[in-house]
Amino acid sequence: MAPILVLNGPNLNMLGTRQPEVYGSETLDDVVELCRSTAARFDREISAFQSNSEGALIDRIHAARGAVSGIVINPGGLTHTSVALRDALVIPEAPLVEVHISNVHAREEFRHHSYISPIATAVIAGMGVRGYAAAVEFLCTRT
């Protein structure tokens, strides 16, 4: 079975140090390890990628076409701004789970709109980094 792609957008490389009162103390490495250990319970693999560059994320999504069984994405701030990212995410034709560590609906008004949610198979928000594990488990049991 093809791996599950776990994508993280801008500023998520700063997990553990950036606003820990909002995002917690776990690092991005911790998140990737959580995803790997969750997938391993289902004999599945994870491919992980993070970039602060919208273009690099889009290039990685293009490369995923035909090569992944599902995608977990935390698009960070691009959630609310990027039509280009949204358009790229339909190209792999794979189940997609949008993840947000915080409850974006309980935060600033501009965070309430997502360009990604309408094309996502599922959306998880406010579960902290455990949302990633829930997303991976969902994809492992679905695909």
PDB file of C-alpha atoms in Angstrom:
ATOM      1  CA  MET A   1       0.000   0.000   0.000  1.00  0.00           C
ATOM      2  CA  ALA A   2       1.281   3.459  -0.861  1.00  0.00           C
ATOM      3  CA  PRO A   3       2.345   5.687   2.035  1.00  0.00           C
ATOM      4  CA  ILE A   4       0.235   8.416   3.595  1.00  0.00           C
ATOM      5  CA  LEU A   5       1.645  11.871   2.956  1.00  0.00           C
ATOM      6  CA  VAL A   6       1.723  14.177   5.985  1.00  0.00           C
ATOM      7  CA  LEU A   7       2.162  17.796   4.900  1.00  0.00           C
ATOM      8  CA  ASN A   8       2.807  20.778   7.140  1.00  0.00           C
ATOM      9  CA  GLY A   9       2.740  24.354   5.955  1.00  0.00           C
ATOM     10  CA  PRO A  10       4.308  27.621   7.058  1.00  0.00           C
ATOM     11  CA  ASN A  11       5.552  28.064  10.612  1.00  0.00           C
ATOM     12  CA  LEU A  12       4.817  24.498  11.667  1.00  0.00           C
ATOM     13  CA  ASN A  13       8.569  23.873  11.815  1.00  0.00           C
ATOM     14  CA  MET A  14       8.408  26.106  14.910  1.00  0.00           C
ATOM     15  CA  LEU A  15       6.080  23.803  16.870  1.00  0.00           C
ATOM     16  CA  GLY A  16       7.174  23.475  20.465  1.00  0.00           C
ATOM     17  CA  THR A  17       8.511  27.022  20.617  1.00  0.00           C
ATOM     18  CA  ARG A  18       5.885  29.108  18.802  1.00  0.00           C
ATOM     19  CA  GLN A  19       2.961  30.050  21.072  1.00  0.00           C
ATOM     20  CA  PRO A  20       3.012  26.872  23.177  1.00  0.00           C
ATOM     21  CA  GLU A  21      -0.126  28.086  24.955  1.00  0.00           C
ATOM     22  CA  VAL A  22      -1.942  27.680  21.608  1.00  0.00           C
ATOM     23  CA  TYR A  23      -0.016  24.900  19.854  1.00  0.00           C
ATOM     24  CA  GLY A  24       1.468  22.906  22.745  1.00  0.00           C
ATOM     25  CA  SER A  25       5.032  21.877  23.492  1.00  0.00           C
ATOM     26  CA  GLU A  26       5.409  19.015  21.003  1.00  0.00           C
ATOM     27  CA  THR A  27       7.782  19.631  18.110  1.00  0.00           C
ATOM     28  CA  LEU A  28       7.229  18.841  14.452  1.00  0.00           C
ATOM     29  CA  ASP A  29       9.567  15.852  14.883  1.00  0.00           C
ATOM     30  CA  ASP A  30       7.236  14.645  17.667  1.00  0.00           C
ATOM     31  CA  VAL A  31       4.262  15.012  15.319  1.00  0.00           C
ATOM     32  CA  VAL A  32       5.974  13.032  12.556  1.00  0.00           C
ATOM     33  CA  GLU A  33       6.932  10.297  15.013  1.00  0.00           C
ATOM     34  CA  LEU A  34       3.332  10.181  16.290  1.00  0.00           C
ATOM     35  CA  CYS A  35       2.120   9.766  12.715  1.00  0.00           C
ATOM     36  CA  ARG A  36       4.695   7.056  11.988  1.00  0.00           C
ATOM     37  CA  SER A  37       3.841   5.070  15.126  1.00  0.00           C
ATOM     38  CA  THR A  38       0.112   5.380  14.417  1.00  0.00           C
ATOM     39  CA  ALA A  39       0.573   4.192  10.827  1.00  0.00           C
ATOM     40  CA  ALA A  40       2.828   1.333  11.954  1.00  0.00           C
ATOM     41  CA  ARG A  41      -0.058  -0.132  13.977  1.00  0.00           C
ATOM     42  CA  PHE A  42      -1.745  -0.686  10.598  1.00  0.00           C
ATOM     43  CA  ASP A  43       1.428  -1.806   8.791  1.00  0.00           C
ATOM     44  CA  ARG A  44       1.439   1.472   6.894  1.00  0.00           C
ATOM     45  CA  GLU A  45       4.122   4.071   6.216  1.00  0.00           C
ATOM     46  CA  ILE A  46       4.257   7.838   6.376  1.00  0.00           C
ATOM     47  CA  SER A  47       6.017  10.265   4.090  1.00  0.00           C
ATOM     48  CA  ALA A  48       6.388  13.657   5.803  1.00  0.00           C
ATOM     49  CA  PHE A  49       7.130  17.071   4.347  1.00  0.00           C
ATOM     50  CA  GLN A  50       7.100  20.619   5.744  1.00  0.00           C
ATOM     51  CA  SER A  51       7.790  23.872   4.008  1.00  0.00           C
ATOM     52  CA  ASN A  52       7.332  27.557   4.640  1.00  0.00           C
ATOM     53  CA  SER A  53       7.062  27.965   0.859  1.00  0.00           C
ATOM     54  CA  GLU A  54       3.719  27.604  -0.877  1.00  0.00           C
ATOM     55  CA  GLY A  55       5.442  26.595  -4.115  1.00  0.00           C
ATOM     56  CA  ALA A  56       7.417  23.804  -2.450  1.00  0.00           C
ATOM     57  CA  LEU A  57       4.224  22.421  -0.898  1.00  0.00           C
ATOM     58  CA  ILE A  58       2.479  22.503  -4.269  1.00  0.00           C
ATOM     59  CA  ASP A  59       5.424  20.754  -5.953  1.00  0.00           C
ATOM     60  CA  ARG A  60       5.304  18.007  -3.288  1.00  0.00           C
ATOM     61  CA  ILE A  61       1.559  17.600  -3.796  1.00  0.00           C
ATOM     62  CA  HIS A  62       2.060  17.272  -7.560  1.00  0.00           C
ATOM     63  CA  ALA A  63       4.650  14.539  -6.937  1.00  0.00           C
ATOM     64  CA  ALA A  64       2.103  12.678  -4.779  1.00  0.00           C
ATOM     65  CA  ARG A  65      -0.202  11.882  -7.694  1.00  0.00           C
ATOM     66  CA  GLY A  66      -0.358   8.103  -7.982  1.00  0.00           C
ATOM     67  CA  ALA A  67       2.185   7.703  -5.187  1.00  0.00           C
ATOM     68  CA  VAL A  68       0.172   8.101  -1.954  1.00  0.00           C
ATOM     69  CA  SER A  69      -2.913   6.476  -0.491  1.00  0.00           C
ATOM     70  CA  GLY A  70      -4.016   9.585   1.389  1.00  0.00           C
ATOM     71  CA  ILE A  71      -2.925  13.018   2.542  1.00  0.00           C
ATOM     72  CA  VAL A  72      -2.964  14.646   5.961  1.00  0.00           C
ATOM     73  CA  ILE A  73      -2.355  18.374   5.734  1.00  0.00           C
ATOM     74  CA  ASN A  74      -2.012  21.171   8.217  1.00  0.00           C
ATOM     75  CA  PRO A  75      -1.753  24.073   5.785  1.00  0.00           C
ATOM     76  CA  GLY A  76      -1.107  26.617   8.544  1.00  0.00           C
ATOM     77  CA  GLY A  77      -1.926  30.155   7.453  1.00  0.00           C
ATOM     78  CA  LEU A  78      -2.293  29.035   3.828  1.00  0.00           C
ATOM     79  CA  THR A  79      -5.613  27.491   4.901  1.00  0.00           C
ATOM     80  CA  HIS A  80      -7.228  30.897   4.777  1.00  0.00           C
ATOM     81  CA  THR A  81      -5.439  32.403   1.781  1.00  0.00           C
ATOM     82  CA  SER A  82      -4.339  29.901  -0.852  1.00  0.00           C
ATOM     83  CA  VAL A  83      -6.543  28.989  -3.766  1.00  0.00           C
ATOM     84  CA  ALA A  84      -3.407  27.609  -5.450  1.00  0.00           C
ATOM     85  CA  LEU A  85      -2.847  25.118  -2.604  1.00  0.00           C
ATOM     86  CA  ARG A  86      -6.514  24.121  -2.736  1.00  0.00           C
ATOM     87  CA  ASP A  87      -6.304  23.540  -6.477  1.00  0.00           C
ATOM     88  CA  ALA A  88      -3.148  21.428  -6.093  1.00  0.00           C
ATOM     89  CA  LEU A  89      -4.712  19.211  -3.421  1.00  0.00           C
ATOM     90  CA  VAL A  90      -7.253  17.748  -5.851  1.00  0.00           C
ATOM     91  CA  ILE A  91      -4.498  16.627  -8.252  1.00  0.00           C
ATOM     92  CA  PRO A  92      -3.388  13.491  -6.322  1.00  0.00           C
ATOM     93  CA  GLU A  93      -6.999  12.199  -6.277  1.00  0.00           C
ATOM     94  CA  ALA A  94      -6.460  10.775  -2.787  1.00  0.00           C
ATOM     95  CA  PRO A  95      -8.491  11.065   0.416  1.00  0.00           C
ATOM     96  CA  LEU A  96      -7.553  14.271   2.224  1.00  0.00           C
ATOM     97  CA  VAL A  97      -7.742  15.136   5.914  1.00  0.00           C
ATOM     98  CA  GLU A  98      -7.266  18.767   6.957  1.00  0.00           C
ATOM     99  CA  VAL A  99      -5.805  19.076  10.470  1.00  0.00           C
ATOM    100  CA  HIS A 100      -5.487  22.085  12.761  1.00  0.00           C
ATOM    101  CA  ILE A 101      -3.884  21.821  16.179  1.00  0.00           C
ATOM    102  CA  SER A 102      -5.986  24.622  17.641  1.00  0.00           C
ATOM    103  CA  ASN A 103      -9.719  25.119  17.267  1.00  0.00           C
ATOM    104  CA  VAL A 104      -9.582  27.664  14.466  1.00  0.00           C
ATOM    105  CA  HIS A 105     -13.286  28.410  14.909  1.00  0.00           C
ATOM    106  CA  ALA A 106     -12.678  29.692  18.427  1.00  0.00           C
ATOM    107  CA  ARG A 107      -9.955  32.056  17.255  1.00  0.00           C
ATOM    108  CA  GLU A 108      -9.798  35.183  15.096  1.00  0.00           C
ATOM    109  CA  GLU A 109     -12.532  35.650  12.504  1.00  0.00           C
ATOM    110  CA  PHE A 110     -10.138  35.331   9.552  1.00  0.00           C
ATOM    111  CA  ARG A 111      -9.276  31.793  10.676  1.00  0.00           C
ATOM    112  CA  HIS A 112     -12.886  30.650  10.328  1.00  0.00           C
ATOM    113  CA  HIS A 113     -12.675  30.298   6.535  1.00  0.00           C
ATOM    114  CA  SER A 114     -10.769  27.472   4.876  1.00  0.00           C
ATOM    115  CA  TYR A 115     -10.160  27.024   1.174  1.00  0.00           C
ATOM    116  CA  ILE A 116      -9.226  23.410   1.939  1.00  0.00           C
ATOM    117  CA  SER A 117     -12.265  22.184   3.918  1.00  0.00           C
ATOM    118  CA  PRO A 118     -14.670  21.975   0.952  1.00  0.00           C
ATOM    119  CA  ILE A 119     -12.409  19.461  -0.810  1.00  0.00           C
ATOM    120  CA  ALA A 120     -11.370  17.525   2.323  1.00  0.00           C
ATOM    121  CA  THR A 121     -12.702  14.094   3.160  1.00  0.00           C
ATOM    122  CA  ALA A 122     -12.526  15.065   6.844  1.00  0.00           C
ATOM    123  CA  VAL A 123     -11.495  18.047   8.970  1.00  0.00           C
ATOM    124  CA  ILE A 124     -10.014  17.830  12.462  1.00  0.00           C
ATOM    125  CA  ALA A 125      -9.505  20.936  14.604  1.00  0.00           C
ATOM    126  CA  GLY A 126      -8.762  21.554  18.246  1.00  0.00           C
ATOM    127  CA  MET A 127      -7.426  18.132  19.268  1.00  0.00           C
ATOM    128  CA  GLY A 128      -3.848  19.315  19.573  1.00  0.00           C
ATOM    129  CA  VAL A 129      -1.275  17.112  17.875  1.00  0.00           C
ATOM    130  CA  ARG A 130      -3.495  14.095  18.595  1.00  0.00           C
ATOM    131  CA  GLY A 131      -5.514  15.300  15.616  1.00  0.00           C
ATOM    132  CA  TYR A 132      -2.706  14.079  13.361  1.00  0.00           C
ATOM    133  CA  ALA A 133      -2.914  10.581  14.862  1.00  0.00           C
ATOM    134  CA  ALA A 134      -6.691  10.599  14.395  1.00  0.00           C
ATOM    135  CA  ALA A 135      -6.236  11.643  10.762  1.00  0.00           C
ATOM    136  CA  VAL A 136      -3.663   8.920  10.072  1.00  0.00           C
ATOM    137  CA  GLU A 137      -5.803   6.285  11.763  1.00  0.00           C
ATOM    138  CA  PHE A 138      -8.831   7.408   9.753  1.00  0.00           C
ATOM    139  CA  LEU A 139      -6.897   7.084   6.487  1.00  0.00           C
ATOM    140  CA  CYS A 140      -5.416   3.719   7.493  1.00  0.00           C
ATOM    141  CA  THR A 141      -8.855   2.299   8.141  1.00  0.00           C
ATOM    142  CA  ARG A 142     -10.419   3.936   5.075  1.00  0.00           C
ATOM    143  CA  THR A 143      -7.868   3.263   2.346  1.00  0.00           C
TER     144      THR A 143
END
